[in-house]
Coordinates of C-alpha atoms and ligand atoms in Angstrom, one line a residue:
X117 CA -42.7 -30.6 6.9
X118 CA -42.7 -29.9 10.7
X119 CA -39.5 -30.9 12.6
X120 CA -39.9 -33.4 15.6
X121 CA -40.5 -31.8 19.0
X122 CA -37.0 -32.3 20.4
X123 CA -35.4 -30.6 17.4
X124 CA -37.9 -27.8 17.7
X125 CA -37.0 -27.3 21.4
X126 CA -33.3 -27.4 20.6
X127 CA -33.7 -24.8 17.8
X128 CA -35.8 -22.7 20.1
X129 CA -33.1 -22.7 22.8
X130 CA -30.5 -21.7 20.2
X131 CA -32.6 -18.9 18.9
X132 CA -33.2 -17.6 22.4
X133 CA -29.4 -17.6 23.0
X134 CA -28.8 -15.8 19.7
X135 CA -31.4 -13.2 20.6
X136 CA -29.6 -12.7 24.0
X137 CA -26.2 -12.3 22.3
X138 CA -27.5 -9.8 19.8
X139 CA -29.3 -7.8 22.5
X140 CA -26.0 -7.7 24.4
X141 CA -24.2 -6.3 21.4
X142 CA -26.9 -3.7 21.0
X143 CA -26.7 -2.6 24.6
X144 CA -22.9 -2.4 24.4
X145 CA -23.3 -0.3 21.3
X146 CA -25.8 2.0 22.9
X147 CA -23.6 5.1 22.2
X148 CA -24.7 4.8 18.6
X149 CA -28.4 5.4 17.9
X150 CA -27.7 4.3 14.4
X151 CA -27.1 0.7 15.3
X152 CA -30.3 0.7 17.3
X153 CA -32.4 2.0 14.4
X154 CA -30.4 0.6 11.6
X155 CA -30.9 3.9 9.9
X156 CA -28.7 4.3 6.8
X157 CA -27.3 0.8 7.3
X158 CA -28.7 -0.8 4.0
X159 CA -26.3 -2.7 1.8
X160 CA -24.3 -0.3 -0.4
X161 CA -25.4 2.8 1.6
X162 CA -22.6 5.3 1.5
X163 CA -21.5 6.1 5.1
X164 CA -19.8 9.4 4.7
X165 CA -21.1 10.6 1.3
X166 CA -24.4 12.4 1.0
X167 CA -27.2 10.2 -0.3
X168 CA -31.0 11.0 -0.1
X169 CA -32.9 9.3 2.7
X170 CA -34.9 7.5 0.0
X171 CA -35.8 7.6 -3.7
X172 CA -34.1 9.1 -6.8
X173 CA -31.4 11.8 -6.8
X174 CA -29.2 13.2 -9.6
X175 CA -27.3 16.5 -10.1
X176 CA -26.3 18.8 -7.2
X177 CA -28.1 22.1 -7.6
X178 CA -27.8 25.6 -6.1
X179 CA -25.1 24.9 -3.6
X180 CA -24.6 28.0 -1.5
X181 CA -23.2 29.0 1.9
X182 CA -25.5 31.3 4.0
X183 CA -25.7 32.3 7.6
X184 CA -23.6 29.4 9.0
X185 CA -25.1 26.7 6.8
X186 CA -24.0 25.0 3.5
X187 CA -27.0 24.2 1.4
X188 CA -27.1 21.3 -1.0
X189 CA -30.1 21.2 -3.3
X190 CA -30.4 18.4 -5.8
X191 CA -32.5 16.9 -8.6
X192 CA -35.0 14.7 -6.8
X193 CA -37.9 12.5 -7.6
X194 CA -39.7 11.6 -4.3
X195 CA -41.9 8.9 -5.7
X196 CA -39.5 6.4 -7.2
X197 CA -35.9 5.2 -7.4
X198 CA -35.8 6.0 -11.1
X199 CA -35.8 9.5 -12.7
X200 CA -39.2 11.2 -12.9
X201 CA -40.8 14.6 -12.5
X202 CA -38.0 16.7 -11.0
X203 CA -38.1 18.6 -7.7
X204 CA -35.2 20.2 -5.8
X205 CA -34.4 18.1 -2.7
X206 CA -32.6 19.9 0.1
X207 CA -30.0 19.2 2.8
X208 CA -27.9 21.4 5.0
X209 CA -24.6 21.1 6.8
X210 CA -22.5 23.1 9.1
X211 CA -19.3 21.5 8.2
X212 CA -19.8 20.0 4.7
X213 CA -19.4 16.5 6.2
X214 CA -22.5 15.9 8.3
X215 CA -25.8 16.6 6.5
X216 CA -29.4 17.1 7.7
X217 CA -32.2 16.2 5.3
X218 CA -34.8 19.0 4.9
X219 CA -38.1 19.0 3.1
X220 CA -38.3 19.5 -0.6
X221 CA -37.4 23.1 -1.6
X222 CA -39.0 23.4 -5.0
X223 CA -41.9 21.5 -6.4
X224 CA -43.0 21.3 -10.1
X225 CA -45.7 23.8 -11.0
X226 CA -47.9 24.9 -13.9
X227 CA -44.9 26.0 -15.9
X228 CA -43.1 22.7 -15.5
X229 CA -40.7 20.4 -13.7
X230 CA -37.8 21.9 -11.8
X231 CA -34.5 21.1 -13.5
X232 CA -31.0 22.0 -12.5
X233 CA -29.8 25.4 -11.6
X234 CA -28.0 27.5 -9.0
X235 CA -28.6 30.0 -6.2
X236 CA -27.1 33.3 -5.2
X237 CA -27.3 35.6 -2.2
X238 CA -28.6 39.0 -3.4
X239 CA -26.6 41.0 -0.9
X240 CA -27.4 44.4 -2.6
X241 CA -31.1 43.5 -3.1
X242 CA -30.8 44.0 -6.8
X243 CA -34.0 42.0 -7.5
X244 CA -36.0 43.8 -4.8
X245 CA -37.0 40.6 -3.0
X246 CA -35.2 41.8 0.1
X247 CA -31.6 42.3 1.3
X248 CA -29.7 39.0 1.3
X249 CA -32.5 37.2 -0.3
X250 CA -31.5 33.7 -1.5
X251 CA -32.5 33.5 -5.2
X252 CA -32.7 30.2 -7.0
X253 CA -32.3 30.3 -10.7
X254 CA -33.5 27.0 -12.4
X255 CA -34.9 25.6 -15.6
X256 CA -38.6 24.9 -16.0
X257 CA -39.1 21.9 -18.2
X258 CA -42.6 21.9 -19.6
X259 CA -43.9 18.3 -20.1
X260 CA -46.9 19.4 -22.1
X261 CA -44.7 21.3 -24.5
X262 CA -42.4 18.3 -24.8
X263 CA -45.2 15.9 -25.4
X264 CA -46.7 18.2 -28.1
X265 CA -43.4 18.0 -30.0
X266 CA -42.5 21.6 -29.4
X267 CA -38.8 22.6 -29.1
X268 CA -39.2 25.6 -26.7
X269 CA -40.2 23.6 -23.6
X270 CA -37.2 24.5 -21.5
X271 CA -36.8 28.1 -20.1
X272 CA -35.3 29.8 -17.1
X273 CA -37.2 30.9 -14.0
X274 CA -36.4 32.2 -10.5
X275 CA -37.7 31.8 -6.9
X276 CA -36.5 33.4 -3.7
X277 CA -36.3 32.7 0.0
X278 CA -36.2 35.1 2.9
X279 CA -36.0 32.4 5.6
X280 CA -32.7 30.5 5.0
X281 CA -34.2 28.3 2.3
X282 CA -36.9 26.9 4.5
X283 CA -39.4 28.1 2.0
X284 CA -39.2 29.6 -1.5
X285 CA -41.6 31.9 -3.4
X286 CA -41.7 31.5 -7.2
X287 CA -41.4 34.9 -9.0
X288 CA -44.7 35.9 -10.6
X289 CA -42.9 37.1 -13.7
X290 CA -41.5 33.7 -14.6
X291 CA -40.0 32.7 -17.0
X292 CA -37.1 35.3 -16.9
X293 CA -35.5 33.8 -20.0
X294 CA -37.8 32.4 -22.7
X295 CA -36.7 29.7 -25.1
X296 CA -36.0 31.0 -28.6
X297 CA -36.0 27.6 -30.2
X298 CA -33.2 25.5 -28.7
X299 CA -34.5 22.1 -27.5
X300 CA -31.8 21.6 -24.8
X301 CA -31.6 25.0 -23.1
X302 CA -31.0 24.6 -19.4
X303 CA -29.1 24.5 -16.1
X304 CA -28.4 28.2 -15.4
X305 CA -25.5 29.0 -13.2
X306 CA -25.5 32.6 -12.0
X307 CA -22.6 34.5 -10.5
X308 CA -22.0 38.1 -9.5
X309 CA -19.4 39.7 -11.8
X310 CA -17.6 42.2 -9.6
X311 CA -16.0 44.3 -12.4
X312 CA -19.1 45.0 -14.3
X313 CA -21.3 45.0 -11.2
X314 CA -23.7 42.7 -13.0
X315 CA -25.1 39.2 -12.6
X316 CA -23.8 36.8 -15.2
X317 CA -25.6 33.6 -16.3
X318 CA -24.0 30.7 -18.1
X319 CA -26.5 28.2 -19.7
X320 CA -26.1 24.9 -21.5
X321 CA -27.6 25.3 -25.0
X322 CA -27.2 22.0 -26.7
X323 CA -23.5 21.7 -27.7
X324 CA -22.4 25.1 -26.3
X325 CA -22.5 27.5 -23.4
X326 CA -24.5 30.8 -23.7
X327 CA -23.8 33.8 -21.6
X328 CA -26.3 36.4 -20.3
X329 CA -26.1 39.4 -18.0
X330 CA -28.5 41.2 -15.8
X331 CA -28.6 44.0 -13.2
X332 CA -31.6 42.6 -11.3
X333 CA -31.8 38.8 -11.8
X334 CA -35.1 39.3 -13.6
X335 CA -34.2 41.0 -16.9
X336 CA -31.5 39.2 -18.9
X337 CA -29.5 40.2 -22.0
X338 CA -27.8 37.6 -24.2
X339 CA -24.1 38.5 -24.5
X340 CA -22.2 35.6 -26.2
X341 CA -21.7 31.9 -26.7
X342 CA -18.8 29.5 -26.5
X343 CA -18.4 26.0 -28.0
X344 CA -16.0 23.6 -29.8
X345 CA -16.5 23.6 -33.5
X346 CA -17.1 20.2 -34.9
X347 CA -18.1 18.6 -31.5
X348 CA -21.8 18.3 -31.1
X349 CA -22.0 16.3 -27.9
X350 CA -24.7 17.6 -25.5
X351 CA -23.5 20.0 -22.8
X352 CA -25.2 20.2 -19.4
X353 CA -24.8 21.8 -16.0
X354 CA -22.2 24.5 -16.9
X355 CA -20.4 26.6 -14.3
X356 CA -18.2 29.7 -14.5
X357 CA -15.9 31.1 -11.8
X358 CA -12.7 33.2 -11.4
X359 CA -9.7 31.5 -9.8
X360 CA -6.2 32.6 -9.0
X361 CA -3.2 30.5 -10.3
X362 CA -1.8 28.9 -7.1
X363 CA 0.9 30.9 -5.5
X364 CA 0.4 33.9 -7.8
X365 CA -1.9 36.8 -8.3
X366 CA -2.8 35.8 -11.9
X367 CA -6.5 35.5 -12.3
X368 CA -8.1 33.1 -14.8
X369 CA -11.7 31.9 -15.4
X370 CA -12.9 28.3 -15.5
X371 CA -15.9 27.2 -17.5
X372 CA -17.1 23.8 -16.4
X373 CA -19.4 21.8 -18.6
X374 CA -20.7 18.3 -18.2
X375 CA -20.7 16.2 -21.4
X376 CA -23.6 13.8 -22.0
X377 CA -21.8 11.1 -24.0
X378 CA -18.3 9.6 -24.9
X379 CA -16.6 10.8 -21.7
X380 CA -13.0 9.7 -21.3
X381 CA -14.1 6.3 -19.9
X382 CA -17.5 6.1 -21.5
X383 CA -20.8 7.8 -20.9
X384 CA -21.2 11.0 -19.0
X385 CA -18.3 13.1 -17.5
X386 CA -17.4 16.5 -16.2
X387 CA -15.0 18.7 -18.3
X388 CA -13.7 22.2 -18.2
X389 CA -11.9 25.0 -20.0
X390 CA -9.5 27.5 -18.6
X391 CA -9.6 31.0 -20.1
X392 CA -10.6 34.6 -19.7
X393 CA -13.9 36.3 -19.2
X394 CA -14.7 40.0 -19.4
X395 CA -18.3 39.9 -18.1
X396 CA -19.6 39.2 -21.6
X397 CA -17.7 36.5 -23.4
X398 CA -15.4 33.6 -22.5
X399 CA -12.2 33.0 -24.5
X400 CA -10.6 29.5 -23.8
X401 CA -6.9 29.0 -23.7
X402 CA -7.2 25.5 -25.2
X403 CA -9.2 24.3 -28.1
X404 CA -10.4 21.1 -26.4
X405 CA -11.8 20.6 -23.0
X406 CA -9.9 18.9 -20.1
X407 CA -11.5 16.3 -17.8
X408 CA -12.0 17.1 -14.2
X409 CA -12.3 13.4 -13.2
X410 CA -11.4 10.4 -15.4
X411 CA -13.5 8.0 -13.4
X412 CA -16.9 7.0 -14.7
X413 CA -18.9 8.4 -11.8
X414 CA -18.5 12.2 -11.4
X415 CA -21.1 14.1 -13.3
X416 CA -22.7 17.5 -13.2
X417 CA -20.0 18.8 -10.8
X418 CA -20.5 22.4 -9.9
X419 CA -19.2 24.9 -7.3
X420 CA -20.8 26.5 -4.3
X421 CA -21.5 30.2 -4.3
X422 CA -21.0 32.7 -1.5
X423 CA -18.2 30.7 0.2
X424 CA -16.8 33.1 2.9
X425 CA -13.1 31.9 3.0
X426 CA -12.3 32.1 -0.7
X427 CA -12.1 28.4 -1.3
X428 CA -13.5 27.0 -4.6
X429 CA -15.7 24.1 -3.4
X430 CA -17.4 21.6 -5.7
X431 CA -19.5 18.5 -5.5
X432 CA -20.5 16.1 -8.3
X433 CA -23.1 13.5 -8.7
X434 CA -21.4 10.1 -8.2
X435 CA -23.0 8.2 -11.1
X436 CA -23.3 8.0 -14.8
X437 CA -26.4 8.2 -17.0
X438 CA -25.3 5.0 -18.7
X439 CA -26.5 2.9 -15.7
X440 CA -27.6 5.4 -12.9
X441 CA -31.2 4.1 -13.0
X442 CA -30.2 0.4 -12.9
X443 CA -27.6 0.2 -10.1
X444 CA -28.6 -2.4 -7.4
X445 CA -29.7 -0.1 -4.5
X446 CA -33.3 -0.6 -3.4
X447 CA -34.4 2.3 -1.2
X448 CA -32.5 5.1 -2.8
X449 CA -30.4 5.8 -5.8
X450 CA -27.1 7.7 -6.0
X451 CA -24.8 9.7 -3.8
X452 CA -22.7 12.8 -4.1
X453 CA -18.9 12.9 -4.3
X454 CA -17.0 14.1 -1.3
X455 CA -16.9 17.9 -1.5
X456 CA -13.6 19.0 -3.1
X457 CA -11.5 22.1 -3.2
X458 CA -10.5 23.1 -6.7
X459 CA -7.0 24.7 -7.4
X460 CA -5.6 26.1 -10.6
X461 CA -2.0 25.5 -11.4
X462 CA 0.2 26.4 -14.3
X463 CA 2.8 24.0 -15.7
X464 CA 4.7 24.4 -18.9
X465 CA 2.6 27.4 -19.8
X466 CA -0.6 25.4 -19.5
X467 CA -3.4 25.9 -16.9
X468 CA -5.1 22.9 -15.3
X469 CA -7.3 22.2 -12.3
X470 CA -6.4 19.9 -9.5
X471 CA -9.0 18.8 -7.0
X472 CA -8.6 17.6 -3.4
X473 CA -11.0 16.4 -0.7
X474 CA -12.0 19.2 1.7
X475 CA -9.9 19.5 4.9
X476 CA -13.0 19.0 7.0
X477 CA -12.8 15.3 6.2
X478 CA -10.2 15.0 9.0
X479 CA -13.1 15.3 11.5
X480 CA -14.3 11.8 10.8
X481 CA -10.8 10.1 10.8
X482 CA -10.9 7.9 13.8
X483 CA -7.8 5.8 13.9
X484 CA -4.8 4.7 11.9
X485 CA -5.1 1.1 10.7
X486 CA -2.2 -1.3 11.3
X487 CA -0.6 -3.1 8.4
X488 CA 1.7 -6.1 7.9
X489 CA 4.4 -6.7 5.4
X490 CA 4.3 -10.1 3.7
X491 CA 7.3 -10.4 1.3
X492 CA 6.7 -7.5 -1.1
X493 CA 3.1 -6.8 -0.2
X494 CA 1.5 -4.7 2.5
X495 CA -1.7 -6.2 3.8
X496 CA -4.3 -4.5 6.0
X497 CA -7.6 -5.7 7.3
X498 CA -10.2 -3.0 6.8
X499 CA -13.1 -4.9 8.3
X500 CA -15.6 -4.3 9.7
X501 CA -16.2 -0.7 8.5
X502 CA -14.7 -0.9 5.0
X503 CA -14.3 2.9 5.2
X504 CA -10.8 4.3 4.9
X505 CA -8.6 7.1 3.7
X506 CA -5.3 5.8 2.3
X507 CA -2.4 8.2 1.7
X508 CA 0.7 6.8 0.1
X509 CA 3.9 8.1 -1.4
X510 CA 5.7 5.8 -3.8
X511 CA 8.8 6.1 -6.0
X512 CA 7.5 7.1 -9.4
X513 CA 9.2 4.7 -11.8
X514 CA 7.5 1.7 -10.3
X515 CA 4.2 0.1 -11.2
X516 CA 2.0 0.2 -8.2
X517 CA -1.2 -1.7 -7.4
X518 CA -3.7 -1.6 -4.6
X519 CA -6.3 -4.4 -4.3
X520 CA -9.4 -4.1 -2.3
X521 CA -11.1 -7.5 -1.9
X522 CA -13.7 -9.6 0.0
X523 CA -14.0 -13.3 0.8
X524 CA -16.1 -13.9 -2.3
X525 CA -13.1 -13.3 -4.6
X526 CA -14.4 -10.0 -5.7
X527 CA -12.0 -7.1 -5.9
X528 CA -11.1 -3.7 -7.3
X529 CA -7.6 -3.0 -8.5
X530 CA -6.2 0.5 -8.9
X531 CA -2.9 2.1 -9.2
X532 CA -0.2 3.3 -11.6
X533 CA 1.2 1.5 -14.7
X534 CA 4.6 2.9 -15.5
X535 CA 4.7 1.2 -18.9
X536 CA 1.8 3.2 -20.2
X537 CA 2.2 6.1 -17.7
X538 CA -1.4 5.7 -16.8
X539 CA -3.4 5.5 -13.6
X540 CA -6.2 3.0 -13.6
X541 CA -9.2 1.8 -11.7
X542 CA -10.4 -1.7 -12.6
X543 CA -13.9 -2.7 -11.4
X544 CA -14.3 -5.7 -13.8
X545 CA -14.4 -8.2 -10.9
X546 CA -15.8 -5.9 -8.3
X547 CA -19.2 -7.7 -7.7
X548 CA -22.6 -7.1 -9.3
X549 CA -22.4 -5.7 -12.8
X550 CA -25.0 -7.5 -14.9
X551 CA -27.5 -4.6 -14.5
X552 CA -25.6 -2.8 -17.4
X553 CA -23.2 -4.1 -20.0
X554 CA -20.9 -1.1 -19.7
X555 CA -20.4 -1.3 -16.0
X556 CA -17.7 -4.0 -15.6
X557 CA -14.7 -2.2 -17.0
X558 CA -11.1 -0.9 -16.5
X559 CA -10.9 2.9 -16.5
X560 CA -7.7 4.8 -17.2
X561 CA -6.3 8.3 -16.7
X562 CA -3.2 9.7 -18.4
X563 CA -0.5 10.9 -16.0
X564 CA 0.9 14.2 -17.3
X565 CA 3.2 15.0 -14.4
X566 CA 6.9 14.5 -14.0
X567 CA 8.2 13.9 -10.5
X568 CA 10.5 11.5 -8.6
X569 CA 7.5 10.4 -6.5
X570 CA 3.8 9.7 -7.0
X571 CA 1.3 10.5 -4.3
X572 CA -2.0 8.9 -4.1
X573 CA -5.0 9.5 -1.7
X574 CA -7.9 7.0 -1.8
X575 CA -11.3 7.4 -0.2
X576 CA -13.2 4.2 0.1
X577 CA -16.8 4.1 1.2
X578 CA -19.3 1.2 0.9
X579 CA -20.0 1.5 -2.8
X580 CA -17.5 4.1 -4.1
X581 CA -13.9 4.9 -4.4
X582 CA -12.2 8.3 -5.1
X583 CA -8.6 8.3 -6.2
X584 CA -6.6 11.6 -6.1
X585 CA -3.1 11.2 -7.6
X586 CA -0.2 13.7 -7.8
X587 CA -1.9 16.1 -5.3
X588 CA -5.2 15.9 -7.3
X589 CA -3.8 16.5 -10.8
X590 CA -5.3 13.1 -11.8
X591 CA -8.6 12.1 -10.3
X592 CA -10.8 9.0 -10.7
X593 CA -14.1 8.4 -9.1
X594 CA -15.9 5.0 -9.5
X595 CA -18.8 3.3 -7.9
X596 CA -19.1 -0.5 -7.4
X597 CA -21.4 -3.2 -5.8
X598 CA -19.6 -6.1 -4.2
X599 CA -21.9 -8.9 -2.8
X600 CA -20.2 -8.4 0.6
X601 CA -18.1 -5.4 1.7
X602 CA -14.4 -5.3 0.9
X603 CA -12.5 -6.4 4.0
X604 CA -8.9 -6.5 2.8
X605 CA -6.5 -4.0 1.4
X606 CA -3.3 -5.2 -0.2
X607 CA -0.6 -3.1 -1.7
X608 CA 1.4 -5.1 -4.1
X609 CA 4.9 -3.9 -5.0
X610 CA 5.0 -2.6 -1.4
X611 CA 8.8 -2.2 -1.5
X612 CA 8.4 1.0 -3.5
X613 CA 6.3 2.5 -0.8
X614 CA 8.1 5.5 0.9
X615 CA 5.4 6.5 3.2
X616 CA 2.0 5.1 4.0
X617 CA -0.9 6.0 6.2
X618 CA -4.3 4.3 6.4
X619 CA -7.0 5.8 8.5
X620 CA -10.4 4.5 9.4
X621 CA -13.3 6.9 8.8
X622 CA -16.5 7.0 10.8
X623 CA -20.1 7.1 9.6
X624 CA -21.7 10.6 9.4
X625 CA -25.3 9.1 9.9
Ligands
FRU181 C1 -28.0 16.5 -16.0 C2 -29.4 16.8 -16.3 C3 -29.6 18.3 -16.5 C4 -31.0 18.5 -16.2 C5 -31.3 17.4 -15.1 C6 -32.6 16.8 -15.2 O1 -27.8 15.3 -15.3 O2 -29.8 16.1 -17.5 O3 -29.2 18.8 -17.7 O4 -31.4 19.8 -15.8 O5 -30.3 16.4 -15.3 O6 -32.8 16.0 -14.0

């Protein structure tokens, strides 16, 4: 039905006024090209975590520092927002915070799709591709073999780049490791083993890790394997690196392995073992693995290679195979965790990792946010950006709760429960969840640390939260999808807060 003329004229005048007002806002905001183009402003789009420009992404691959740039490759399907024939997507950064998207680095070929793997810088030209060649080591997944019901359709191949990863040449002698009959045989991580002056590869081979060594990246010799007897969950995306115990010269080795089901809070999760490695075999200090992150959304975490300043830097895929392909984003799917430094500490004779957001994050802290005390609570408006870093110190014996909420009565609760001595993240009421029955849940993390105080750092972005407690001894990463952004942060039991700082973060896009 058409409205009468007068009403139409009135509506016309109002729309004209609204257009004028919105133009004025745009002009005032002209410093930011982003608001003019609306680039990366979609609902749920992470504002300071890496996400692909569009389409599907999973595991981080081949992360390496070279010639002033950090490279992030990742499992990528450029034709859809669900998993499909895998490529290696590519992005670079000069500071690990701001990223530039680059063209796809590796395309599927006649041998197969390009699954997860790693890259190294061949400083000594051991492979003969050239001094300082960047060599990517990845799994070829052969679809024809899989369709034909074979079990040897995953094998390892290499490719190299002589132009800072702007182009890769696949090695003509691929594959460099053939499959000897293990269906899940993938995700090579290669490191240079200084003592034996050899390359070492760790591979996920169904429910264990297999080790290989090589002097030239082309010819590999199997050396050993490591697993947990009686546990036959699928292992993926292993990593192996040496690391000193904080504050000492004691050197240990960490074997990371992502586990494809029954993680500590359901579905997929990243775990690790601490032990010793002699260039051929890994001996774990503990029988069972430890969990690097108790949240539901940190999978396939691996470390960078060739980091010049000695830090151990890692990134994980911020999702879970239980629902990764169903989450309600439209143009792209998935983001990466904030890059983290890993540290090894020894307490009561036991070795564990703690993780912490990289120091470079300070670059995007723009201002401290004011808060008000109302009775026992501390209340803060985090509108309009909904992006904050919260650092808090509380007295340890107390139960402590932070609530992030919006005007639609949706919220996330997180904190510490002194009765159970657990940290928790509860996204049961955090907004959309009907895309998967496992999504709406309360996740917990045991606290194994005795101290008079509890520290907590939270990183909130538009659809994720990362919680680092006790200096990163307990970590939880979860994603969520509120119908409108969270605008309010409330600290209940605020009287137990000893120190508090809430900083607003700025978008990297
Ligand atoms: C882990 C994983 C890897 C595999 C890749 C395929 O998320 O399943 O094992 O290489 O994803 O995209």
